[in-house]
């Protein structure tokens, strides 16, 4: 054990960074010390939010390099927008390699990058700087996913054979910020934004506890994308009114629904399947995460909206809209589920605790940038499959320079 606490700096000050800050309330051996954002006012607000949560005496910094140079900062959490990923990592690596500061580690939110070439560049830069790295994938650490998986493998799989089908889905009504909706900035639509969660979760569920991810290798992928809601004229106008003129789904739509079937080959000789869907066109109480794992004589299921707590408000209760019941909340009256501790339920607490311990040298990383790269390779293979209308063999070399039509702004549903 060590008395040294890990000083954390955040690159980014938005919705995702604040979810992590909530998660740090359950982390014992780290403090949030800094925040940088290209919007100085937002950085100051996020630092104040961290102080309000009592997760560290955070302050805002005028640049990433100055945050790296501060001896109080030991590790960074990259939570900025996808289009800034390369520039952010370059600034970090430049500061470290020039001796302007030292870091024990760098954790990066999903996706690692917008395409394979960018993901390979991020990995190359971090290796050049000799930094420990961790890929932040919160659903991999969700307590229900971990508990369910371990019980299934310990009881059902041990007695009747390994699981053969995993399903995962993430669904909500759409992202908060305009850049998410723009294929050229974000790197795609909902497949690039959220399928990274589901593709990794199905593989994780199909992998025996303690075994490496390589023991369940993707071999064939079938992808499908569609714009089901937001390219309809009335909703394209609504989206533009809400997000601004740069989000024009009448002319440059991105997919708001995606499905992927991944065929995996196990080192145990079995072929198993992962089925994943993601949606920005889901209308329900709010964000819904779900997963299933099925085998010869057993199954498990998880749905975050089966929360155990429900509230009911009649038509007479007319308040302002908000997200105090569940992320991406869609209604303020009727009977609605409440996710009482979203940072814990979605896996943020467990992943932040894990990577703090990794950077303190107490644990080995369960996910690294190599895992993030392979997820991006699976996503690009799925986009290629969707564009070509066929099942595609998983071949990282063949999609090394692939850019989805959605990211180019040339896709039409």
mmCIF file of C-alpha atoms in Angstrom:
data_model
loop_
_atom_site.group_PDB
_atom_site.id
_atom_site.type_symbol
_atom_site.label_atom_id
_atom_site.label_comp_id
_atom_site.label_asym_id
_atom_site.label_seq_id
_atom_site.Cartn_x
_atom_site.Cartn_y
_atom_site.Cartn_z
ATOM 1 C CA UNK A 1 0.000 0.000 0.000
ATOM 2 C CA UNK A 2 1.106 3.566 -0.608
ATOM 3 C CA UNK A 3 0.068 6.891 0.883
ATOM 4 C CA UNK A 4 0.494 8.547 -2.513
ATOM 5 C CA UNK A 5 -2.782 9.589 -4.069
ATOM 6 C CA UNK A 6 -3.168 9.905 -7.829
ATOM 7 C CA UNK A 7 -3.765 13.436 -9.087
ATOM 8 C CA UNK A 8 -6.172 13.368 -12.048
ATOM 9 C CA UNK A 9 -6.507 15.936 -14.823
ATOM 10 C CA UNK A 10 -9.404 16.006 -17.267
ATOM 11 C CA UNK A 11 -9.104 16.918 -20.926
ATOM 12 C CA UNK A 12 -12.678 17.951 -21.655
ATOM 13 C CA UNK A 13 -15.392 19.470 -19.512
ATOM 14 C CA UNK A 14 -18.647 18.128 -20.942
ATOM 15 C CA UNK A 15 -21.291 15.573 -20.100
ATOM 16 C CA UNK A 16 -18.956 12.589 -20.145
ATOM 17 C CA UNK A 17 -16.293 14.234 -17.984
ATOM 18 C CA UNK A 18 -18.922 15.068 -15.388
ATOM 19 C CA UNK A 19 -20.137 11.465 -15.297
ATOM 20 C CA UNK A 20 -16.582 10.426 -14.480
ATOM 21 C CA UNK A 21 -16.434 13.058 -11.763
ATOM 22 C CA UNK A 22 -19.526 11.487 -10.209
ATOM 23 C CA UNK A 23 -17.778 8.118 -10.426
ATOM 24 C CA UNK A 24 -14.750 9.440 -8.542
ATOM 25 C CA UNK A 25 -16.900 9.831 -5.432
ATOM 26 C CA UNK A 26 -16.394 6.062 -5.001
ATOM 27 C CA UNK A 27 -12.628 6.095 -5.669
ATOM 28 C CA UNK A 28 -10.533 6.221 -2.508
ATOM 29 C CA UNK A 29 -6.985 6.861 -3.708
ATOM 30 C CA UNK A 30 -7.280 9.682 -6.253
ATOM 31 C CA UNK A 31 -8.210 13.351 -6.448
ATOM 32 C CA UNK A 32 -9.354 15.398 -9.422
ATOM 33 C CA UNK A 33 -6.851 18.235 -9.587
ATOM 34 C CA UNK A 34 -7.400 19.833 -12.970
ATOM 35 C CA UNK A 35 -9.567 20.441 -16.001
ATOM 36 C CA UNK A 36 -8.700 21.798 -19.423
ATOM 37 C CA UNK A 37 -11.175 22.683 -22.145
ATOM 38 C CA UNK A 38 -10.895 24.892 -25.235
ATOM 39 C CA UNK A 39 -13.768 26.782 -23.612
ATOM 40 C CA UNK A 40 -12.157 28.338 -20.527
ATOM 41 C CA UNK A 41 -15.487 29.149 -18.906
ATOM 42 C CA UNK A 42 -16.642 25.558 -19.237
ATOM 43 C CA UNK A 43 -13.365 24.313 -17.786
ATOM 44 C CA UNK A 44 -13.885 26.556 -14.784
ATOM 45 C CA UNK A 45 -17.447 25.305 -14.338
ATOM 46 C CA UNK A 46 -16.336 21.656 -14.509
ATOM 47 C CA UNK A 47 -13.550 22.272 -11.970
ATOM 48 C CA UNK A 48 -16.077 23.920 -9.663
ATOM 49 C CA UNK A 49 -18.379 20.917 -10.115
ATOM 50 C CA UNK A 50 -15.561 18.575 -9.030
ATOM 51 C CA UNK A 51 -14.964 20.705 -5.955
ATOM 52 C CA UNK A 52 -18.687 20.656 -5.175
ATOM 53 C CA UNK A 53 -18.600 16.836 -5.316
ATOM 54 C CA UNK A 54 -15.595 16.935 -2.957
ATOM 55 C CA UNK A 55 -13.542 14.733 -5.280
ATOM 56 C CA UNK A 56 -10.541 17.036 -5.340
ATOM 57 C CA UNK A 57 -9.402 20.643 -5.252
ATOM 58 C CA UNK A 58 -9.684 20.968 -9.016
ATOM 59 C CA UNK A 59 -8.695 24.058 -10.961
ATOM 60 C CA UNK A 60 -8.799 24.961 -14.628
ATOM 61 C CA UNK A 61 -5.654 25.193 -16.777
ATOM 62 C CA UNK A 62 -4.987 27.417 -19.812
ATOM 63 C CA UNK A 63 -3.466 24.525 -21.791
ATOM 64 C CA UNK A 64 -3.041 20.760 -21.692
ATOM 65 C CA UNK A 65 0.746 21.197 -21.617
ATOM 66 C CA UNK A 66 0.521 23.345 -18.469
ATOM 67 C CA UNK A 67 -1.652 20.727 -16.803
ATOM 68 C CA UNK A 68 0.900 18.017 -17.681
ATOM 69 C CA UNK A 69 3.702 20.211 -16.297
ATOM 70 C CA UNK A 70 2.023 20.571 -12.893
ATOM 71 C CA UNK A 71 3.534 18.028 -10.426
ATOM 72 C CA UNK A 72 0.067 17.685 -8.860
ATOM 73 C CA UNK A 73 -1.176 15.955 -12.045
ATOM 74 C CA UNK A 74 -0.197 12.283 -12.304
ATOM 75 C CA UNK A 75 -2.627 10.979 -14.945
ATOM 76 C CA UNK A 76 -5.040 12.324 -17.527
ATOM 77 C CA UNK A 77 -8.544 11.260 -18.493
ATOM 78 C CA UNK A 78 -9.164 12.093 -22.170
ATOM 79 C CA UNK A 79 -12.835 13.039 -22.479
ATOM 80 C CA UNK A 80 -12.756 15.558 -25.323
ATOM 81 C CA UNK A 81 -14.559 15.336 -28.676
ATOM 82 C CA UNK A 82 -13.455 12.759 -31.248
ATOM 83 C CA UNK A 83 -12.212 15.334 -33.752
ATOM 84 C CA UNK A 84 -9.753 16.719 -31.182
ATOM 85 C CA UNK A 85 -8.282 13.366 -30.139
ATOM 86 C CA UNK A 86 -5.100 13.458 -32.237
ATOM 87 C CA UNK A 87 -4.294 17.072 -31.359
ATOM 88 C CA UNK A 88 -4.917 16.452 -27.648
ATOM 89 C CA UNK A 89 -2.680 13.372 -27.565
ATOM 90 C CA UNK A 90 0.036 15.135 -29.562
ATOM 91 C CA UNK A 91 0.132 17.972 -27.028
ATOM 92 C CA UNK A 92 0.316 15.511 -24.132
ATOM 93 C CA UNK A 93 3.089 13.470 -25.730
ATOM 94 C CA UNK A 94 5.060 16.564 -26.740
ATOM 95 C CA UNK A 95 5.008 17.848 -23.156
ATOM 96 C CA UNK A 96 6.100 14.472 -21.750
ATOM 97 C CA UNK A 97 8.839 13.710 -24.306
ATOM 98 C CA UNK A 98 10.311 17.208 -23.948
ATOM 99 C CA UNK A 99 10.523 16.747 -20.196
ATOM 100 C CA UNK A 100 7.969 19.441 -19.391
ATOM 101 C CA UNK A 101 6.151 17.055 -17.071
ATOM 102 C CA UNK A 102 5.665 13.445 -16.055
ATOM 103 C CA UNK A 103 2.579 11.238 -16.140
ATOM 104 C CA UNK A 104 1.897 7.814 -14.683
ATOM 105 C CA UNK A 105 -0.808 7.091 -17.213
ATOM 106 C CA UNK A 106 -3.332 8.193 -19.796
ATOM 107 C CA UNK A 107 -6.930 6.936 -19.945
ATOM 108 C CA UNK A 108 -9.016 7.572 -23.052
ATOM 109 C CA UNK A 109 -12.781 7.554 -23.496
ATOM 110 C CA UNK A 110 -14.444 5.599 -26.265
ATOM 111 C CA UNK A 111 -13.981 5.484 -29.177
ATOM 112 C CA UNK A 112 -10.202 5.604 -29.178
ATOM 113 C CA UNK A 113 -10.380 7.499 -32.488
ATOM 114 C CA UNK A 114 -12.644 8.133 -35.490
ATOM 115 C CA UNK A 115 -11.065 5.525 -37.763
ATOM 116 C CA UNK A 116 -8.306 2.929 -37.823
ATOM 117 C CA UNK A 117 -5.573 5.262 -39.071
ATOM 118 C CA UNK A 118 -6.249 7.733 -36.268
ATOM 119 C CA UNK A 119 -6.459 4.958 -33.663
ATOM 120 C CA UNK A 120 -3.090 3.588 -34.796
ATOM 121 C CA UNK A 121 -1.652 7.104 -34.561
ATOM 122 C CA UNK A 122 -2.913 7.520 -30.972
ATOM 123 C CA UNK A 123 -1.387 4.190 -29.970
ATOM 124 C CA UNK A 124 1.915 5.044 -31.687
ATOM 125 C CA UNK A 125 2.142 8.410 -29.922
ATOM 126 C CA UNK A 126 1.452 6.983 -26.480
ATOM 127 C CA UNK A 127 4.005 4.198 -26.954
ATOM 128 C CA UNK A 128 6.549 6.814 -28.081
ATOM 129 C CA UNK A 129 6.067 8.618 -24.778
ATOM 130 C CA UNK A 130 6.304 5.388 -22.777
ATOM 131 C CA UNK A 131 2.976 6.055 -21.068
ATOM 132 C CA UNK A 132 0.791 3.423 -19.427
ATOM 133 C CA UNK A 133 -2.602 3.563 -21.075
ATOM 134 C CA UNK A 134 -6.142 2.456 -20.402
ATOM 135 C CA UNK A 135 -9.204 2.349 -22.641
ATOM 136 C CA UNK A 136 -12.279 3.689 -20.835
ATOM 137 C CA UNK A 137 -15.283 1.479 -21.620
ATOM 138 C CA UNK A 138 -17.736 1.879 -18.770
ATOM 139 C CA UNK A 139 -20.222 -0.854 -19.720
ATOM 140 C CA UNK A 140 -17.449 -3.455 -19.495
ATOM 141 C CA UNK A 141 -17.290 -2.562 -15.804
ATOM 142 C CA UNK A 142 -21.033 -2.326 -15.094
ATOM 143 C CA UNK A 143 -21.651 -4.329 -11.887
ATOM 144 C CA UNK A 144 -24.567 -6.298 -13.357
ATOM 145 C CA UNK A 145 -22.494 -7.277 -16.395
ATOM 146 C CA UNK A 146 -19.577 -8.446 -14.272
ATOM 147 C CA UNK A 147 -21.672 -10.257 -11.669
ATOM 148 C CA UNK A 148 -23.893 -11.929 -14.261
ATOM 149 C CA UNK A 149 -20.986 -13.016 -16.419
ATOM 150 C CA UNK A 150 -19.023 -14.491 -13.539
ATOM 151 C CA UNK A 151 -22.012 -16.434 -12.191
ATOM 152 C CA UNK A 152 -22.975 -17.761 -15.634
ATOM 153 C CA UNK A 153 -19.468 -19.024 -16.316
ATOM 154 C CA UNK A 154 -18.978 -20.431 -12.807
ATOM 155 C CA UNK A 155 -22.281 -22.315 -12.676
ATOM 156 C CA UNK A 156 -23.918 -22.759 -16.085
ATOM 157 C CA UNK A 157 -20.890 -22.893 -18.379
ATOM 158 C CA UNK A 158 -18.847 -25.046 -16.013
ATOM 159 C CA UNK A 159 -21.522 -27.754 -15.930
ATOM 160 C CA UNK A 160 -23.171 -27.591 -19.369
ATOM 161 C CA UNK A 161 -20.766 -25.848 -21.777
ATOM 162 C CA UNK A 162 -19.643 -22.370 -22.803
ATOM 163 C CA UNK A 163 -22.144 -19.639 -23.811
ATOM 164 C CA UNK A 164 -22.724 -19.279 -27.527
ATOM 165 C CA UNK A 165 -24.719 -16.050 -28.002
ATOM 166 C CA UNK A 166 -24.337 -12.620 -26.437
ATOM 167 C CA UNK A 167 -26.532 -9.605 -27.127
ATOM 168 C CA UNK A 168 -26.006 -5.979 -26.145
ATOM 169 C CA UNK A 169 -27.763 -2.716 -26.924
ATOM 170 C CA UNK A 170 -27.495 0.958 -26.089
ATOM 171 C CA UNK A 171 -30.482 3.083 -27.035
ATOM 172 C CA UNK A 172 -31.589 6.653 -26.418
ATOM 173 C CA UNK A 173 -33.114 9.620 -28.216
ATOM 174 C CA UNK A 174 -29.882 11.290 -29.298
ATOM 175 C CA UNK A 175 -26.686 13.008 -28.070
ATOM 176 C CA UNK A 176 -26.439 16.303 -26.194
ATOM 177 C CA UNK A 177 -23.941 18.234 -28.324
ATOM 178 C CA UNK A 178 -23.971 19.253 -32.022
ATOM 179 C CA UNK A 179 -20.601 17.664 -32.911
ATOM 180 C CA UNK A 180 -21.932 14.170 -32.137
ATOM 181 C CA UNK A 181 -24.502 14.517 -34.930
ATOM 182 C CA UNK A 182 -21.961 15.571 -37.592
ATOM 183 C CA UNK A 183 -20.376 12.624 -39.380
ATOM 184 C CA UNK A 184 -17.374 14.626 -40.557
ATOM 185 C CA UNK A 185 -16.524 15.664 -36.993
ATOM 186 C CA UNK A 186 -17.532 12.632 -34.971
ATOM 187 C CA UNK A 187 -16.396 10.042 -37.524
ATOM 188 C CA UNK A 188 -19.829 8.566 -38.244
ATOM 189 C CA UNK A 189 -23.214 8.308 -36.602
ATOM 190 C CA UNK A 190 -24.575 6.111 -33.865
ATOM 191 C CA UNK A 191 -22.462 3.110 -34.924
ATOM 192 C CA UNK A 192 -19.218 4.981 -34.311
ATOM 193 C CA UNK A 193 -20.547 6.745 -31.235
ATOM 194 C CA UNK A 194 -22.105 3.821 -29.343
ATOM 195 C CA UNK A 195 -21.457 0.468 -31.013
ATOM 196 C CA UNK A 196 -17.996 0.579 -29.423
ATOM 197 C CA UNK A 197 -19.788 -0.170 -26.134
ATOM 198 C CA UNK A 198 -21.909 -3.034 -27.395
ATOM 199 C CA UNK A 199 -19.276 -4.713 -29.574
ATOM 200 C CA UNK A 200 -16.885 -4.858 -26.640
ATOM 201 C CA UNK A 201 -19.556 -6.029 -24.183
ATOM 202 C CA UNK A 202 -20.655 -9.020 -26.298
ATOM 203 C CA UNK A 203 -17.051 -10.117 -26.718
ATOM 204 C CA UNK A 204 -16.417 -9.706 -22.999
ATOM 205 C CA UNK A 205 -19.451 -11.808 -22.080
ATOM 206 C CA UNK A 206 -18.351 -14.579 -24.458
ATOM 207 C CA UNK A 207 -14.805 -14.608 -23.034
ATOM 208 C CA UNK A 208 -14.091 -16.896 -20.099
ATOM 209 C CA UNK A 209 -13.211 -15.044 -16.866
ATOM 210 C CA UNK A 210 -9.470 -14.535 -16.648
ATOM 211 C CA UNK A 211 -8.898 -15.379 -20.330
ATOM 212 C CA UNK A 212 -7.511 -12.737 -22.714
ATOM 213 C CA UNK A 213 -9.794 -11.104 -25.273
ATOM 214 C CA UNK A 214 -7.703 -12.792 -27.976
ATOM 215 C CA UNK A 215 -9.203 -16.121 -26.913
ATOM 216 C CA UNK A 216 -12.408 -15.007 -28.670
ATOM 217 C CA UNK A 217 -11.319 -13.605 -32.033
ATOM 218 C CA UNK A 218 -13.645 -11.741 -34.465
ATOM 219 C CA UNK A 219 -13.677 -13.455 -37.872
ATOM 220 C CA UNK A 220 -16.749 -12.208 -39.794
ATOM 221 C CA UNK A 221 -18.923 -9.121 -39.357
ATOM 222 C CA UNK A 222 -22.285 -8.111 -40.786
ATOM 223 C CA UNK A 223 -23.319 -4.485 -40.315
ATOM 224 C CA UNK A 224 -26.437 -2.511 -41.143
ATOM 225 C CA UNK A 225 -27.079 1.203 -40.712
ATOM 226 C CA UNK A 226 -30.173 3.328 -41.245
ATOM 227 C CA UNK A 227 -31.599 6.757 -40.560
ATOM 228 C CA UNK A 228 -35.007 5.869 -39.194
ATOM 229 C CA UNK A 229 -36.114 9.092 -37.523
ATOM 230 C CA UNK A 230 -33.866 12.123 -37.767
ATOM 231 C CA UNK A 231 -33.740 12.407 -41.571
ATOM 232 C CA UNK A 232 -37.538 12.667 -41.790
ATOM 233 C CA UNK A 233 -38.275 16.280 -42.794
ATOM 234 C CA UNK A 234 -40.083 17.282 -39.606
ATOM 235 C CA UNK A 235 -37.371 15.799 -37.381
ATOM 236 C CA UNK A 236 -34.500 17.093 -39.521
ATOM 237 C CA UNK A 237 -35.930 20.589 -38.968
ATOM 238 C CA UNK A 238 -36.354 19.979 -35.255
ATOM 239 C CA UNK A 239 -32.766 18.768 -35.014
ATOM 240 C CA UNK A 240 -31.441 21.817 -36.870
ATOM 241 C CA UNK A 241 -33.483 24.143 -34.640
ATOM 242 C CA UNK A 242 -32.048 22.452 -31.534
ATOM 243 C CA UNK A 243 -28.442 21.821 -32.582
ATOM 244 C CA UNK A 244 -27.803 24.654 -35.023
ATOM 245 C CA UNK A 245 -27.432 25.116 -38.761
ATOM 246 C CA UNK A 246 -24.338 22.888 -38.999
ATOM 247 C CA UNK A 247 -26.515 19.842 -38.215
ATOM 248 C CA UNK A 248 -28.559 19.409 -41.394
ATOM 249 C CA UNK A 249 -29.961 15.891 -41.716
ATOM 250 C CA UNK A 250 -31.919 16.864 -44.818
ATOM 251 C CA UNK A 251 -28.592 17.198 -46.669
ATOM 252 C CA UNK A 252 -25.935 15.425 -44.580
ATOM 253 C CA UNK A 253 -27.519 12.756 -42.377
ATOM 254 C CA UNK A 254 -25.751 10.232 -40.190
ATOM 255 C CA UNK A 255 -27.217 6.896 -39.176
ATOM 256 C CA UNK A 256 -29.437 6.909 -36.078
ATOM 257 C CA UNK A 257 -29.715 3.104 -35.935
ATOM 258 C CA UNK A 258 -27.129 0.370 -36.398
ATOM 259 C CA UNK A 259 -26.990 -3.371 -35.956
ATOM 260 C CA UNK A 260 -23.966 -5.656 -36.055
ATOM 261 C CA UNK A 261 -23.554 -9.415 -35.998
ATOM 262 C CA UNK A 262 -20.036 -10.531 -35.069
ATOM 263 C CA UNK A 263 -18.936 -14.132 -35.524
ATOM 264 C CA UNK A 264 -16.122 -15.025 -33.140
ATOM 265 C CA UNK A 265 -13.761 -17.996 -33.220
ATOM 266 C CA UNK A 266 -12.717 -19.252 -29.799
ATOM 267 C CA UNK A 267 -9.411 -20.881 -29.038
ATOM 268 C CA UNK A 268 -11.532 -23.658 -27.511
ATOM 269 C CA UNK A 269 -12.709 -24.545 -31.048
ATOM 270 C CA UNK A 270 -16.203 -23.063 -30.795
ATOM 271 C CA UNK A 271 -17.714 -20.427 -33.059
ATOM 272 C CA UNK A 272 -19.915 -18.037 -31.067
ATOM 273 C CA UNK A 273 -22.004 -14.995 -31.961
ATOM 274 C CA UNK A 274 -22.289 -11.431 -30.702
ATOM 275 C CA UNK A 275 -25.371 -9.450 -31.682
ATOM 276 C CA UNK A 276 -25.408 -5.721 -30.989
ATOM 277 C CA UNK A 277 -27.700 -2.792 -31.740
ATOM 278 C CA UNK A 278 -27.455 0.922 -31.073
ATOM 279 C CA UNK A 279 -29.973 3.684 -31.579
ATOM 280 C CA UNK A 280 -30.477 7.426 -31.405
ATOM 281 C CA UNK A 281 -34.098 6.894 -32.461
ATOM 282 C CA UNK A 282 -35.285 5.106 -29.308
ATOM 283 C CA UNK A 283 -38.156 6.785 -27.486
ATOM 284 C CA UNK A 284 -38.704 5.515 -23.959
ATOM 285 C CA UNK A 285 -38.098 6.673 -20.415
ATOM 286 C CA UNK A 286 -34.498 7.516 -21.303
ATOM 287 C CA UNK A 287 -31.185 5.763 -21.884
ATOM 288 C CA UNK A 288 -31.574 1.983 -21.995
ATOM 289 C CA UNK A 289 -28.582 -0.321 -21.711
ATOM 290 C CA UNK A 290 -29.235 -4.025 -22.028
ATOM 291 C CA UNK A 291 -27.388 -7.294 -22.455
ATOM 292 C CA UNK A 292 -28.072 -11.026 -22.630
ATOM 293 C CA UNK A 293 -25.872 -14.088 -22.490
ATOM 294 C CA UNK A 294 -27.210 -17.489 -23.562
ATOM 295 C CA UNK A 295 -25.807 -20.998 -23.370
ATOM 296 C CA UNK A 296 -26.952 -24.634 -23.533
ATOM 297 C CA UNK A 297 -28.913 -24.626 -20.260
ATOM 298 C CA UNK A 298 -28.866 -21.038 -18.993
ATOM 299 C CA UNK A 299 -29.270 -17.358 -19.765
ATOM 300 C CA UNK A 300 -28.787 -13.946 -18.168
ATOM 301 C CA UNK A 301 -30.372 -10.576 -18.919
ATOM 302 C CA UNK A 302 -29.714 -6.973 -17.895
ATOM 303 C CA UNK A 303 -31.759 -3.839 -18.542
ATOM 304 C CA UNK A 304 -30.935 -0.561 -16.804
ATOM 305 C CA UNK A 305 -34.563 0.599 -16.992
ATOM 306 C CA UNK A 306 -35.563 -2.384 -14.830
ATOM 307 C CA UNK A 307 -34.230 -0.317 -11.972
ATOM 308 C CA UNK A 308 -36.514 -1.417 -9.129
ATOM 309 C CA UNK A 309 -37.525 2.191 -8.421
ATOM 310 C CA UNK A 310 -40.436 3.855 -10.226
ATOM 311 C CA UNK A 311 -42.153 7.194 -9.778
ATOM 312 C CA UNK A 312 -45.553 8.305 -11.016
ATOM 313 C CA UNK A 313 -46.600 11.886 -11.752
ATOM 314 C CA UNK A 314 -50.115 12.772 -12.887
ATOM 315 C CA UNK A 315 -51.007 15.329 -15.559
ATOM 316 C CA UNK A 316 -51.203 17.952 -12.848
ATOM 317 C CA UNK A 317 -47.464 17.733 -12.171
ATOM 318 C CA UNK A 318 -46.048 19.995 -14.853
ATOM 319 C CA UNK A 319 -42.399 20.776 -14.270
ATOM 320 C CA UNK A 320 -39.401 21.719 -16.349
ATOM 321 C CA UNK A 321 -37.688 19.063 -18.441
ATOM 322 C CA UNK A 322 -34.549 17.509 -17.004
ATOM 323 C CA UNK A 323 -32.501 14.357 -16.510
ATOM 324 C CA UNK A 324 -32.935 13.854 -12.780
ATOM 325 C CA UNK A 325 -34.584 10.422 -13.147
ATOM 326 C CA UNK A 326 -32.447 8.863 -15.879
ATOM 327 C CA UNK A 327 -29.934 9.979 -18.509
ATOM 328 C CA UNK A 328 -31.583 11.198 -21.751
ATOM 329 C CA UNK A 329 -34.921 11.443 -19.926
ATOM 330 C CA UNK A 330 -37.826 11.843 -22.375
ATOM 331 C CA UNK A 331 -40.831 12.635 -20.188
ATOM 332 C CA UNK A 332 -41.792 14.394 -16.956
ATOM 333 C CA UNK A 333 -45.102 12.711 -16.160
ATOM 334 C CA UNK A 334 -46.561 9.220 -16.016
ATOM 335 C CA UNK A 335 -44.851 6.189 -14.518
ATOM 336 C CA UNK A 336 -41.107 6.278 -15.003
ATOM 337 C CA UNK A 337 -38.129 4.248 -13.812
ATOM 338 C CA UNK A 338 -35.403 5.922 -11.793
ATOM 339 C CA UNK A 339 -31.744 4.880 -11.952
ATOM 340 C CA UNK A 340 -30.731 5.956 -8.469
ATOM 341 C CA UNK A 341 -26.942 5.885 -8.967
ATOM 342 C CA UNK A 342 -26.183 6.114 -12.667
ATOM 343 C CA UNK A 343 -22.399 6.423 -12.287
ATOM 344 C CA UNK A 344 -22.388 3.064 -10.505
ATOM 345 C CA UNK A 345 -25.039 1.351 -12.647
ATOM 346 C CA UNK A 346 -23.342 2.255 -15.934
ATOM 347 C CA UNK A 347 -19.877 1.178 -14.751
ATOM 348 C CA UNK A 348 -18.112 4.538 -14.328
ATOM 349 C CA UNK A 349 -17.293 3.989 -10.664
ATOM 350 C CA UNK A 350 -15.698 0.582 -11.218
ATOM 351 C CA UNK A 351 -13.704 1.600 -14.303
ATOM 352 C CA UNK A 352 -12.362 4.772 -12.688
ATOM 353 C CA UNK A 353 -11.370 2.826 -9.569
ATOM 354 C CA UNK A 354 -9.662 0.200 -11.718
ATOM 355 C CA UNK A 355 -7.601 2.604 -13.822
ATOM 356 C CA UNK A 356 -6.559 4.653 -10.810
ATOM 357 C CA UNK A 357 -5.195 1.436 -9.307
ATOM 358 C CA UNK A 358 -3.529 0.581 -12.638
ATOM 359 C CA UNK A 359 -1.686 3.902 -12.738
ATOM 360 C CA UNK A 360 -0.693 3.506 -9.086
ATOM 361 C CA UNK A 361 0.866 0.155 -10.001
ATOM 362 C CA UNK A 362 -1.616 -1.921 -7.999
ATOM 363 C CA UNK A 363 -3.353 -3.734 -10.897
ATOM 364 C CA UNK A 364 -2.733 -4.676 -14.515
ATOM 365 C CA UNK A 365 -5.022 -2.930 -17.028
ATOM 366 C CA UNK A 366 -8.076 -4.875 -18.169
ATOM 367 C CA UNK A 367 -8.371 -2.662 -21.261
ATOM 368 C CA UNK A 368 -5.594 -0.820 -23.092
ATOM 369 C CA UNK A 369 -5.318 1.298 -26.227
ATOM 370 C CA UNK A 370 -4.670 -1.946 -28.129
ATOM 371 C CA UNK A 371 -8.203 -3.018 -27.172
ATOM 372 C CA UNK A 372 -9.515 0.373 -28.238
ATOM 373 C CA UNK A 373 -7.792 -0.016 -31.608
ATOM 374 C CA UNK A 374 -9.360 -3.428 -32.165
ATOM 375 C CA UNK A 375 -12.808 -2.043 -31.342
ATOM 376 C CA UNK A 376 -12.313 0.677 -33.984
ATOM 377 C CA UNK A 377 -11.253 -2.029 -36.458
ATOM 378 C CA UNK A 378 -14.493 -3.905 -35.773
ATOM 379 C CA UNK A 379 -16.549 -0.726 -36.200
ATOM 380 C CA UNK A 380 -14.920 0.126 -39.523
ATOM 381 C CA UNK A 381 -15.485 -3.439 -40.722
ATOM 382 C CA UNK A 382 -19.160 -3.065 -39.784
ATOM 383 C CA UNK A 383 -19.405 0.213 -41.748
ATOM 384 C CA UNK A 384 -17.778 -1.443 -44.743
ATOM 385 C CA UNK A 385 -20.228 -4.344 -44.497
ATOM 386 C CA UNK A 386 -23.162 -1.935 -44.357
ATOM 387 C CA UNK A 387 -21.929 0.004 -47.386
ATOM 388 C CA UNK A 388 -21.283 -3.140 -49.453
ATOM 389 C CA UNK A 389 -24.413 -4.975 -48.287
ATOM 390 C CA UNK A 390 -22.597 -8.182 -47.406
ATOM 391 C CA UNK A 391 -20.860 -10.022 -44.598
ATOM 392 C CA UNK A 392 -17.179 -9.067 -44.463
ATOM 393 C CA UNK A 393 -14.214 -11.037 -43.120
ATOM 394 C CA UNK A 394 -12.490 -9.289 -40.228
ATOM 395 C CA UNK A 395 -9.183 -8.195 -41.739
ATOM 396 C CA UNK A 396 -7.585 -5.172 -40.025
ATOM 397 C CA UNK A 397 -5.171 -4.609 -42.927
ATOM 398 C CA UNK A 398 -8.038 -4.202 -45.390
ATOM 399 C CA UNK A 399 -9.719 -1.443 -43.401
ATOM 400 C CA UNK A 400 -6.539 0.344 -42.283
ATOM 401 C CA UNK A 401 -7.345 3.370 -44.457
ATOM 402 C CA UNK A 402 -11.123 2.955 -44.648
ATOM 403 C CA UNK A 403 -13.292 6.025 -43.967
ATOM 404 C CA UNK A 404 -17.084 5.499 -43.745
ATOM 405 C CA UNK A 405 -19.264 7.358 -46.220
ATOM 406 C CA UNK A 406 -21.069 8.894 -43.233
ATOM 407 C CA UNK A 407 -17.783 10.430 -42.084
ATOM 408 C CA UNK A 408 -17.136 11.732 -45.580
ATOM 409 C CA UNK A 409 -20.575 13.346 -45.718
ATOM 410 C CA UNK A 410 -21.553 11.346 -48.804
ATOM 411 C CA UNK A 411 -23.909 8.762 -47.253
ATOM 412 C CA UNK A 412 -27.596 8.904 -48.084
ATOM 413 C CA UNK A 413 -30.124 6.614 -46.356
#
